[in-house]
mmCIF file of C-alpha atoms in Angstrom:
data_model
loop_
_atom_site.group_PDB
_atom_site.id
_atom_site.type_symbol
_atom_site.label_atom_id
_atom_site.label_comp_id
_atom_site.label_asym_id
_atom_site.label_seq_id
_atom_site.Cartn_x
_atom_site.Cartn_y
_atom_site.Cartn_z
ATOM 1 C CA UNK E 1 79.119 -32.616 76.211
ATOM 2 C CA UNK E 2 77.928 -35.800 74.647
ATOM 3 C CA UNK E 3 74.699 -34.943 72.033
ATOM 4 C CA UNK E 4 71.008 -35.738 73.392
ATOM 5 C CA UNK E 5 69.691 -39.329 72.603
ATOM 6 C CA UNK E 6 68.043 -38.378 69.932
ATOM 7 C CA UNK E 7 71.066 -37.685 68.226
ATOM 8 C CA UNK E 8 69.791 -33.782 67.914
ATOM 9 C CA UNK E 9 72.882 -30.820 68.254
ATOM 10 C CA UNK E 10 72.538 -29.429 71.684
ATOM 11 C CA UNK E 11 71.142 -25.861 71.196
ATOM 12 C CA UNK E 12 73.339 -22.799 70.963
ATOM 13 C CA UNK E 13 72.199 -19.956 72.199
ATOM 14 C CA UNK E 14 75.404 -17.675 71.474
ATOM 15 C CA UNK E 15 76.604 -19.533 68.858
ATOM 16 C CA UNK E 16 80.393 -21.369 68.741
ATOM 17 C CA UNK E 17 82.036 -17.578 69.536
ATOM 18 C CA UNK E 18 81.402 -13.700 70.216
ATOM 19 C CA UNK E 19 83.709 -12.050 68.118
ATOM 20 C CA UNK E 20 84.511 -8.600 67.600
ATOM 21 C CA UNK E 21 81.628 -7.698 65.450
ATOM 22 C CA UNK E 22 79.200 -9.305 67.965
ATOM 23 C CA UNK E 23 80.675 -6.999 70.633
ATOM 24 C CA UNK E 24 80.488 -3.685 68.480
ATOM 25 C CA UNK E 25 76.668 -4.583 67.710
ATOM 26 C CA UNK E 26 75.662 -5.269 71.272
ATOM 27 C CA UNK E 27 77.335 -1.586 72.095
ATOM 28 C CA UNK E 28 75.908 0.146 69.337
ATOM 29 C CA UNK E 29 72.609 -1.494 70.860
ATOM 30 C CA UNK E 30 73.489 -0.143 74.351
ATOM 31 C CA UNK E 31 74.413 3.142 72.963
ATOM 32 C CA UNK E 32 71.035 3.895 71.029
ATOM 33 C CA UNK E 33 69.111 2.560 74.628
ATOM 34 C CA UNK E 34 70.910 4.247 76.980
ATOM 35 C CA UNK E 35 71.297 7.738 74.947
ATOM 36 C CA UNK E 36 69.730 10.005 77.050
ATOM 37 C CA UNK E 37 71.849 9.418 80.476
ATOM 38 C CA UNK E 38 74.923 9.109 78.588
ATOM 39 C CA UNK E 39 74.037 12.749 76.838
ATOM 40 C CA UNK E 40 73.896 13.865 80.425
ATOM 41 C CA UNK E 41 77.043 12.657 81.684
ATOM 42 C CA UNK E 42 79.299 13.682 78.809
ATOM 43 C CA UNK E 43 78.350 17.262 79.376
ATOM 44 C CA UNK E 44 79.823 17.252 82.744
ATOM 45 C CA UNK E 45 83.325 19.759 82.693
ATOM 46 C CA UNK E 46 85.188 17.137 83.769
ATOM 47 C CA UNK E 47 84.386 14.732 81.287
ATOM 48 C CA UNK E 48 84.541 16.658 78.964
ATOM 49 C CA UNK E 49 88.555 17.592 79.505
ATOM 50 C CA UNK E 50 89.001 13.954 79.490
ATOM 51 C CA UNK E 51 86.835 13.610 76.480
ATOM 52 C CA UNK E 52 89.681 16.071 75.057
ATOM 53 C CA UNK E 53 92.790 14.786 75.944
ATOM 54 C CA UNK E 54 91.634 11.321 74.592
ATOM 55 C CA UNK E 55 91.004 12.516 71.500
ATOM 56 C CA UNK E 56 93.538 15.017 70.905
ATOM 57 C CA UNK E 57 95.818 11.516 71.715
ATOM 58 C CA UNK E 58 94.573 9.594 69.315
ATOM 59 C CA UNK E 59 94.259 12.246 66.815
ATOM 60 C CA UNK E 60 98.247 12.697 67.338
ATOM 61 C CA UNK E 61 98.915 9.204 67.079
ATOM 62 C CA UNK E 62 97.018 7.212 64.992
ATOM 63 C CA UNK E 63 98.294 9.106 61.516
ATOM 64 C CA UNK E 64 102.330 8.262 63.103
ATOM 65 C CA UNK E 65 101.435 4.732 63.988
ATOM 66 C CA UNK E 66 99.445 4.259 60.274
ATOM 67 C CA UNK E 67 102.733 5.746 59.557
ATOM 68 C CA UNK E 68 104.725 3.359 61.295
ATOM 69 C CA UNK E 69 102.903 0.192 60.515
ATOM 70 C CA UNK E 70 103.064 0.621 56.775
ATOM 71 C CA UNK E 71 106.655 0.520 57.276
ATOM 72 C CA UNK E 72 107.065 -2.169 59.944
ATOM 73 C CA UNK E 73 105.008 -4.203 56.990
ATOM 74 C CA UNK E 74 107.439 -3.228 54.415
ATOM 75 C CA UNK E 75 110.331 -4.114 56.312
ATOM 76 C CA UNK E 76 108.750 -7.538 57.207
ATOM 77 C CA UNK E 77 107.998 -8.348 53.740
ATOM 78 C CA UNK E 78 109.903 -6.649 51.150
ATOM 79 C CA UNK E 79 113.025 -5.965 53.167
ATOM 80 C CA UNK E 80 115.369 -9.188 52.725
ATOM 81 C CA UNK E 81 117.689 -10.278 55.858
ATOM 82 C CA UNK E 82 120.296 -9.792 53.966
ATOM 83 C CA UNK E 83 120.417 -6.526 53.693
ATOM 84 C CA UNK E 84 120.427 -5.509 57.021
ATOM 85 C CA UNK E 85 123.481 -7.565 57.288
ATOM 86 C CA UNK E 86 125.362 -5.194 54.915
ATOM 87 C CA UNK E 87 123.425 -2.123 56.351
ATOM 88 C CA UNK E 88 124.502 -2.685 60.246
ATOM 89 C CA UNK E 89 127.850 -3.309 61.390
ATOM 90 C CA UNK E 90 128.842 -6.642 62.363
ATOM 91 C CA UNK E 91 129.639 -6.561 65.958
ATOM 92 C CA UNK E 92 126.473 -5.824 67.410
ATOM 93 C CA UNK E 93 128.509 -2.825 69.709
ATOM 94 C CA UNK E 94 129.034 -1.225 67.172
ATOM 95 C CA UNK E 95 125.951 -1.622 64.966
ATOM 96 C CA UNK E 96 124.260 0.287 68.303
ATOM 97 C CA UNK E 97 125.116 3.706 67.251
ATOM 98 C CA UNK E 98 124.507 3.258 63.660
ATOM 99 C CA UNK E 99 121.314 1.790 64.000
ATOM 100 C CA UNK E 100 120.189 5.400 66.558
ATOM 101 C CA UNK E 101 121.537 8.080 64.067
ATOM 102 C CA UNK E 102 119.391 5.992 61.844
ATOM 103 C CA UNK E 103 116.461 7.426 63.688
ATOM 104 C CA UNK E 104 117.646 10.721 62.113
ATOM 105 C CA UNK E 105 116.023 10.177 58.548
ATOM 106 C CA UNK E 106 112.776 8.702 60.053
ATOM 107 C CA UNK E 107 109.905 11.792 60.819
ATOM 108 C CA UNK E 108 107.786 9.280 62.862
ATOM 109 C CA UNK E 109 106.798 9.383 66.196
ATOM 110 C CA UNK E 110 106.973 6.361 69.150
ATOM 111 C CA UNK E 111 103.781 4.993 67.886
ATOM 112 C CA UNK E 112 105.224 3.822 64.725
ATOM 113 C CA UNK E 113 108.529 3.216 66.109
ATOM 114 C CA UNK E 114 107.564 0.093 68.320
ATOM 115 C CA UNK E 115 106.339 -1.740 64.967
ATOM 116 C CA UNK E 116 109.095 -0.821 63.466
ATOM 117 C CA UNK E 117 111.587 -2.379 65.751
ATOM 118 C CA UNK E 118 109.385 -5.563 66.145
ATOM 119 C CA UNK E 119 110.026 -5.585 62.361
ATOM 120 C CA UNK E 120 113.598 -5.313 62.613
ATOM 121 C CA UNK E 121 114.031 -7.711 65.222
ATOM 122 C CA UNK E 122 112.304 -10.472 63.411
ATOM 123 C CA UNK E 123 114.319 -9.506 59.599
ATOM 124 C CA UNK E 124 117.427 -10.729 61.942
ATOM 125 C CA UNK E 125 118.569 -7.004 63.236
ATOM 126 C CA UNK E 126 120.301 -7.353 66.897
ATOM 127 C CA UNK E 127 117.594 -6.514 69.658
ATOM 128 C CA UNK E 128 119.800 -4.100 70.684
ATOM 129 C CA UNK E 129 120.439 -1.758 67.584
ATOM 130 C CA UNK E 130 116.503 -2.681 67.645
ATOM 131 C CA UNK E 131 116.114 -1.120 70.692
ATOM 132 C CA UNK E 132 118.603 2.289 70.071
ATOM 133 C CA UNK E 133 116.937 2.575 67.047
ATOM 134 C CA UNK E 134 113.206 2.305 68.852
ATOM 135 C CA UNK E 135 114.637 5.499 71.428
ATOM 136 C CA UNK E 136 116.186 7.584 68.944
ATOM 137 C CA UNK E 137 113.627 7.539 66.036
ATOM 138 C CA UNK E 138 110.722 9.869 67.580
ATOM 139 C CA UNK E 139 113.632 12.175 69.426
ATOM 140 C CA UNK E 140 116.017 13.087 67.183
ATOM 141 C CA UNK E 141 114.638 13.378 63.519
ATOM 142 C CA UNK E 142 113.969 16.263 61.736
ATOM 143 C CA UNK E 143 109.906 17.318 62.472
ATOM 144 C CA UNK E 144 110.497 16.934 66.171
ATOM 145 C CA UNK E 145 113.783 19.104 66.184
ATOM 146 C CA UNK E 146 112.107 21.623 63.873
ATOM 147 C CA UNK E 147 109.239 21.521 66.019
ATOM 148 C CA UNK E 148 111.215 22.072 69.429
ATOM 149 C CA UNK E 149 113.053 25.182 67.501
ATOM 150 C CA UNK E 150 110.033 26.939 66.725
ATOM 151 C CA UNK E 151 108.510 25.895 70.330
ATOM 152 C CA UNK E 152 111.287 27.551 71.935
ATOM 153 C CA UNK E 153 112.566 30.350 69.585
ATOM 154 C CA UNK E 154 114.725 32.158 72.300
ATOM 155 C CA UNK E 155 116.866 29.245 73.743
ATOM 156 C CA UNK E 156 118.309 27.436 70.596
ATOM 157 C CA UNK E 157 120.321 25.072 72.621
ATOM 158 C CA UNK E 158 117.264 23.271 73.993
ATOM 159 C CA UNK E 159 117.497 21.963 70.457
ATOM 160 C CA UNK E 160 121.065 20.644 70.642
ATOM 161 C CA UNK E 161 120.706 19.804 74.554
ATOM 162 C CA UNK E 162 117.474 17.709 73.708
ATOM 163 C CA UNK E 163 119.245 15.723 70.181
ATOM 164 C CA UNK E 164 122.505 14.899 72.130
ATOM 165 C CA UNK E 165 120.820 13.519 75.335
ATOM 166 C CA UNK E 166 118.314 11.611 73.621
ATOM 167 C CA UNK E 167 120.725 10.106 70.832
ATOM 168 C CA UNK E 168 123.236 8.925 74.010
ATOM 169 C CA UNK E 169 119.802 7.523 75.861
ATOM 170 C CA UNK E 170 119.498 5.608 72.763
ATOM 171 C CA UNK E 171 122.885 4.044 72.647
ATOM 172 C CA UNK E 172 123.430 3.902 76.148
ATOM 173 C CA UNK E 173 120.175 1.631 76.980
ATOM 174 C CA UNK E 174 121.678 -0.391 73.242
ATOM 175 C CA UNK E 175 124.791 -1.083 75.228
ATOM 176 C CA UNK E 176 123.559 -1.840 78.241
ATOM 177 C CA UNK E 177 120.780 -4.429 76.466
ATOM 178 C CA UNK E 178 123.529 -5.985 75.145
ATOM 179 C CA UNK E 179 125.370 -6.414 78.765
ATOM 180 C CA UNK E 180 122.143 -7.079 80.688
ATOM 181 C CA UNK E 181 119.620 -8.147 78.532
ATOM 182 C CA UNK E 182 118.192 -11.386 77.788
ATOM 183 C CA UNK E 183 116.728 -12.732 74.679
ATOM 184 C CA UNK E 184 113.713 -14.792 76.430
ATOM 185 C CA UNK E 185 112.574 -11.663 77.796
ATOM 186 C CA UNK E 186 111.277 -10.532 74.196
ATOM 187 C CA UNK E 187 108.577 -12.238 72.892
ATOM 188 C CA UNK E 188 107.021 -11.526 69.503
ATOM 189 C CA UNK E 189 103.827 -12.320 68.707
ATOM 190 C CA UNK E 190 103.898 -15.254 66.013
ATOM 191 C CA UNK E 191 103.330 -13.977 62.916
ATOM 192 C CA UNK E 192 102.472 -17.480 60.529
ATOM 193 C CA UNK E 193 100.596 -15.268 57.997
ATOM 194 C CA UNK E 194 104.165 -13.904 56.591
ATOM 195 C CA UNK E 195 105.620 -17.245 55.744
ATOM 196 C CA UNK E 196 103.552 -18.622 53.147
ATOM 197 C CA UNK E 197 101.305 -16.401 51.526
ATOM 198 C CA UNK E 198 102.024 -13.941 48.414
ATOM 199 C CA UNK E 199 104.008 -10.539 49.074
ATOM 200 C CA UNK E 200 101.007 -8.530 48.329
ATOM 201 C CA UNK E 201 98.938 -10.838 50.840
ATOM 202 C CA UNK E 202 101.739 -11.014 53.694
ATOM 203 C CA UNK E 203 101.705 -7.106 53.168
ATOM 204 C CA UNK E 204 98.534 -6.659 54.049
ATOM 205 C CA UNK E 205 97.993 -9.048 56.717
ATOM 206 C CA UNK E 206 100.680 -7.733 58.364
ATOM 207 C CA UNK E 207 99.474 -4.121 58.293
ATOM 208 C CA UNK E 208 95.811 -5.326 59.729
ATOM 209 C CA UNK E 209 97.891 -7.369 62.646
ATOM 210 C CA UNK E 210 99.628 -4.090 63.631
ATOM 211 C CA UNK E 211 97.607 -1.893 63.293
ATOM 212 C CA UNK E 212 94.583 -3.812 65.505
ATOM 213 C CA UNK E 213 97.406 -4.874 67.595
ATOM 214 C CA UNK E 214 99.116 -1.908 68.680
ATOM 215 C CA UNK E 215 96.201 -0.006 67.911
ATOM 216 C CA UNK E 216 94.285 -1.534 70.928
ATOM 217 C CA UNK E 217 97.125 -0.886 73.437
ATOM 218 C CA UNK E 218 97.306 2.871 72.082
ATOM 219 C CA UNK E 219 93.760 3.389 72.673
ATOM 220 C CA UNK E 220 94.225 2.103 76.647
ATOM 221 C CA UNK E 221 97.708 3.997 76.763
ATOM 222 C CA UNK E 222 95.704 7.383 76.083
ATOM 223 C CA UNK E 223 92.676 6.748 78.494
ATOM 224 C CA UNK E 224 95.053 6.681 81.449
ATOM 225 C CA UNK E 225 96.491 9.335 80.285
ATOM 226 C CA UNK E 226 93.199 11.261 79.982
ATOM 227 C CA UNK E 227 92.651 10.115 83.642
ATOM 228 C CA UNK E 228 95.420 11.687 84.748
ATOM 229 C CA UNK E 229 95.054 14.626 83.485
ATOM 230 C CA UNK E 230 91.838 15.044 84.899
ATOM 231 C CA UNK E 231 92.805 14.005 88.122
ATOM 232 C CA UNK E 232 95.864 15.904 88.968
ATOM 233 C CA UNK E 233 95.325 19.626 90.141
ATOM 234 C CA UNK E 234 97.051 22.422 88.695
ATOM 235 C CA UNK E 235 98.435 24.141 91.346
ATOM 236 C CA UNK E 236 100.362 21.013 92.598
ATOM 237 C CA UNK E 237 102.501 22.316 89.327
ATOM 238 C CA UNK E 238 103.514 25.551 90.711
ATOM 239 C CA UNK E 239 104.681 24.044 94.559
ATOM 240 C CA UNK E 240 106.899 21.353 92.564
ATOM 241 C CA UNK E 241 108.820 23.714 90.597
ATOM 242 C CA UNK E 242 109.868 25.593 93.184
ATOM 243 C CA UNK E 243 112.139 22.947 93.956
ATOM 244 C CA UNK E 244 114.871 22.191 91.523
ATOM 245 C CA UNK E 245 114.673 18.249 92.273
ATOM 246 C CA UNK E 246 111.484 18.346 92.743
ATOM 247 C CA UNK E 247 111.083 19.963 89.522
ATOM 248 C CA UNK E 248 112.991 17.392 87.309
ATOM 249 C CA UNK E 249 111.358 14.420 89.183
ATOM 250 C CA UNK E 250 107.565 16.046 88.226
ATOM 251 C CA UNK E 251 108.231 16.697 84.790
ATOM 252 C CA UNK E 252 109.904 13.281 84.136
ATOM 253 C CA UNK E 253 106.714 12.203 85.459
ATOM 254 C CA UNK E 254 104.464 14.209 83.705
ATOM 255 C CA UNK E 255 106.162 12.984 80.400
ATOM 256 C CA UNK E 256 105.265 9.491 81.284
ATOM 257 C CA UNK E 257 101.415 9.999 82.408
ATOM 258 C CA UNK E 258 100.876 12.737 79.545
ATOM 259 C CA UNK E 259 101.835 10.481 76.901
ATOM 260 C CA UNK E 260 101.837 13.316 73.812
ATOM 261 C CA UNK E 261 103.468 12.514 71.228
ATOM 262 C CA UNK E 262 107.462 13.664 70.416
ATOM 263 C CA UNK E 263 105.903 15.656 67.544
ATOM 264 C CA UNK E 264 103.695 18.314 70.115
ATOM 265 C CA UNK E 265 105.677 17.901 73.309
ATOM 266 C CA UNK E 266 107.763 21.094 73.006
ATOM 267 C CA UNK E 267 104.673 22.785 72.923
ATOM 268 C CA UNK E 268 103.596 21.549 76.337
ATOM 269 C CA UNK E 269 107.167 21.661 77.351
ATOM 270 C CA UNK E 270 107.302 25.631 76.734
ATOM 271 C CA UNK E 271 103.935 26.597 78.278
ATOM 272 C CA UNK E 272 105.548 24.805 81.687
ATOM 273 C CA UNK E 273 107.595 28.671 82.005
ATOM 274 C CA UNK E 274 107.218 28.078 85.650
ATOM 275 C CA UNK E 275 109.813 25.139 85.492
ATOM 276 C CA UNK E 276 113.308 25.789 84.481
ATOM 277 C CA UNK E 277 115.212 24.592 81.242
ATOM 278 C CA UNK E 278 116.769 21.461 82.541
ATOM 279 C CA UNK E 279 113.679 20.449 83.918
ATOM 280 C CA UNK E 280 111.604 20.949 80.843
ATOM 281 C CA UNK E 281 114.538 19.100 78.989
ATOM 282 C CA UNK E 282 114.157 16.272 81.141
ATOM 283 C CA UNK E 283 110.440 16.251 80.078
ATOM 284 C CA UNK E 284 111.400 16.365 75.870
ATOM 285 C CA UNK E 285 114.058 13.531 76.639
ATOM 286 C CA UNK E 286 111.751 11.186 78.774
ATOM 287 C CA UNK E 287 108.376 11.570 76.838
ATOM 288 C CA UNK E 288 108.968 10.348 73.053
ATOM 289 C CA UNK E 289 111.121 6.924 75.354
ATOM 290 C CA UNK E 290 108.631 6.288 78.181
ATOM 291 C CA UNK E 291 105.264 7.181 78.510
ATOM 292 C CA UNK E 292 102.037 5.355 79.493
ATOM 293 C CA UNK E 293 100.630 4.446 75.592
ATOM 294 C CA UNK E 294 104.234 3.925 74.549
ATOM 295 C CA UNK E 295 104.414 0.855 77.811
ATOM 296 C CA UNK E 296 101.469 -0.515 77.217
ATOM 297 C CA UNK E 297 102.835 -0.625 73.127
ATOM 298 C CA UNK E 298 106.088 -2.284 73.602
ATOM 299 C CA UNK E 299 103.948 -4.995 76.256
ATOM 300 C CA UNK E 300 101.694 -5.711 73.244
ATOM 301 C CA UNK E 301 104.615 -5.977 70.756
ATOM 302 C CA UNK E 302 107.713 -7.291 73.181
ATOM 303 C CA UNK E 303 105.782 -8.635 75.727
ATOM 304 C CA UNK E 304 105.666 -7.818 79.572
ATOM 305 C CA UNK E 305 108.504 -8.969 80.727
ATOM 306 C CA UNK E 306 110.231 -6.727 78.504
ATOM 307 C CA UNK E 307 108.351 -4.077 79.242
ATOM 308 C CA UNK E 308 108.775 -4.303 82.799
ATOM 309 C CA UNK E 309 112.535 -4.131 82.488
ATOM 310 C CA UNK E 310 113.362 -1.954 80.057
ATOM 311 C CA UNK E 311 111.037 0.968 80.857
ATOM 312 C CA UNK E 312 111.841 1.463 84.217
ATOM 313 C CA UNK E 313 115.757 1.489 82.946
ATOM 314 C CA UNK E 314 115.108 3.904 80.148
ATOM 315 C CA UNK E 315 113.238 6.535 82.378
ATOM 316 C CA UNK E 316 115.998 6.423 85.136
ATOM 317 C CA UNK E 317 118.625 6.662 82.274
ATOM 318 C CA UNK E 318 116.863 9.615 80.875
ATOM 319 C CA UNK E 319 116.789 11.257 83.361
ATOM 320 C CA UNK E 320 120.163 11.182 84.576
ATOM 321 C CA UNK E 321 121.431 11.926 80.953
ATOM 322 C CA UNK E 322 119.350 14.931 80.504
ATOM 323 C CA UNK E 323 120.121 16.569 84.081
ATOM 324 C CA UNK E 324 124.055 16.174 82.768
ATOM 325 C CA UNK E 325 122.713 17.655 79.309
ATOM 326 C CA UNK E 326 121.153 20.723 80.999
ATOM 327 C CA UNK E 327 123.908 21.088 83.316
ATOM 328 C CA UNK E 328 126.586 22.068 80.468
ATOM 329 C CA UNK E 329 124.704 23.000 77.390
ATOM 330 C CA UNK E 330 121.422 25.174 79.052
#
């Protein structure tokens, strides 16, 4: 818009932007106003259950994608290219399997693991020891394996059943990424802050981008999965497992809408008694690869085209690999 003939700057009433700090004020305003009402309706039962399975989300997460940020950054900055090309096989075939038993020495959940594997991806690492490596990470290390031991302390092959199937998820859905997959459908955000500024700088830039960047996608990854807890009725449970198909097709389900985290999953997984083993390992092997927060993650970090392949072919993977699992070791 041309300026007025006097040569005055037409008036601004909002200024040149509202950025994030303008929005925050404006709610804190609408908070204070509206109080009273709001009091009201977070007493509600209902909203209150979703109140707690928000929370006890995020309170899951966040520490395991702090966790996994920090490192993504570290990798991005103080890891050089060249030593991934002495750390990972050549032929990217074979760097698949290596690259998921890495997940092994990693106690980090699939929060931190999407970073991670944007991080490797960009340092030069084949997308699909990238992606093996993204899988295997929050199933098979060593808190989540404890943690499924002490979770079921009567069936110590849920512990073998749930490391095998998830490590040959891993390099299964590596293999097939590098027989199906396509490089234009990852797309990594653009990350100019890491090329010219000082290690410490880069560093911390980098951990700010991830951390507001994933961090925002977590946050709507565990309100639908509040939502659904809320929504779906209890008893609906109890009919399903009564049906052995039925009963592997809910629980792989549940995984994805419950979104916990791999480190309290065999938690949840053992209080489901009504369901039978195979079932319930279908449930440890599908949560920590596909769940809602975990979609919406890799959409923020790989972009959706990614996301709208590779999900879809991880669950039905999963699935199949732990019904096999279950079949001969439960």
């Amino acid at each position: 818009m041309p300026p007025p003939a006097g040569g005055a700057e037409p008036r601004r009433w909002l200024g040149d932007r509202i950025g994030s700090v303008e929005v925050l004020a404006a709610l804190l305003v609408l908070l204070i106003i509206f109080r009273e009402p709001l009091a009201g309706a977070l007493s509600t039962p209902r909203l209150q259950t979703w109140t707690t399975v928000f929370v006890s989300v995020m309170v899951q997460a966040v520490p395991f994608l702090v966790f996994g940020v920090l490192l993504s950054a570290v990798i991005a900055v103080f890891v050089p290219r060249s030593f991934w090309a002495r750390a990972l096989p050549k032929h990217p075939a074979a760097a698949v399997p290596v690259a998921s038993a890495a997940g092994v020495v990693l106690p980090g959940c699939e929060c931190g693991s999407v970073p991670i594997a944007g991080s490797l991806i960009r340092r030069g690492v084949t997308p699909a020891a990238a992606l093996a490596f993204l899988l295997a990470a929050p199933a098979i290390n060593p808190i989540v394996l404890t943690a499924t031991a002490v979770a079921f302390p009567n069936n110590p092959e849920m512990v073998l059943a749930r490391g095998l199937a998830s490590l040959v998820v891993a390099m299964v859905m590596g293999w097939l990424w590098l027989r199906l997959g396509r490089a234009d459908w990852i797309r990594l955000p653009r990350r100019p802050e890491l090329d010219d500024a000082s290690r410490g700088r880069a560093f911390w830039a980098a951990v700010r981008h991830d951390v507001t960047h994933a961090g925002g996608f977590l946050v709507l990854g565990a309100m639908a999965a509040a939502s659904i807890n809320v929504l779906v009725p209890e008893r609906w449970l109890q009919t399903l497992a009564d049906n052995a198909v039925l009963s592997v097709l809910a629980l792989a389900v549940l995984a994805v809408l419950l979104s916990i985290c791999s480190e309290a999953d065999a938690f949840v997984a053992a209080s489901l008694s009504q369901f039978s083993l195979t079932s319930r390992l279908v449930f440890l092997v599908v949560g920590p690869m596909v769940d809602l927060k975990l979609i919406s993650m890799q959409a923020g970090v790989f972009g959706r085209r990614f996301a709208l392949r590779f999900a879809p072919a991880t669950f039905a993977v999963a699935v199949a690999v732990a019904v096999g699992a279950g079949a001969v070791l439960l």
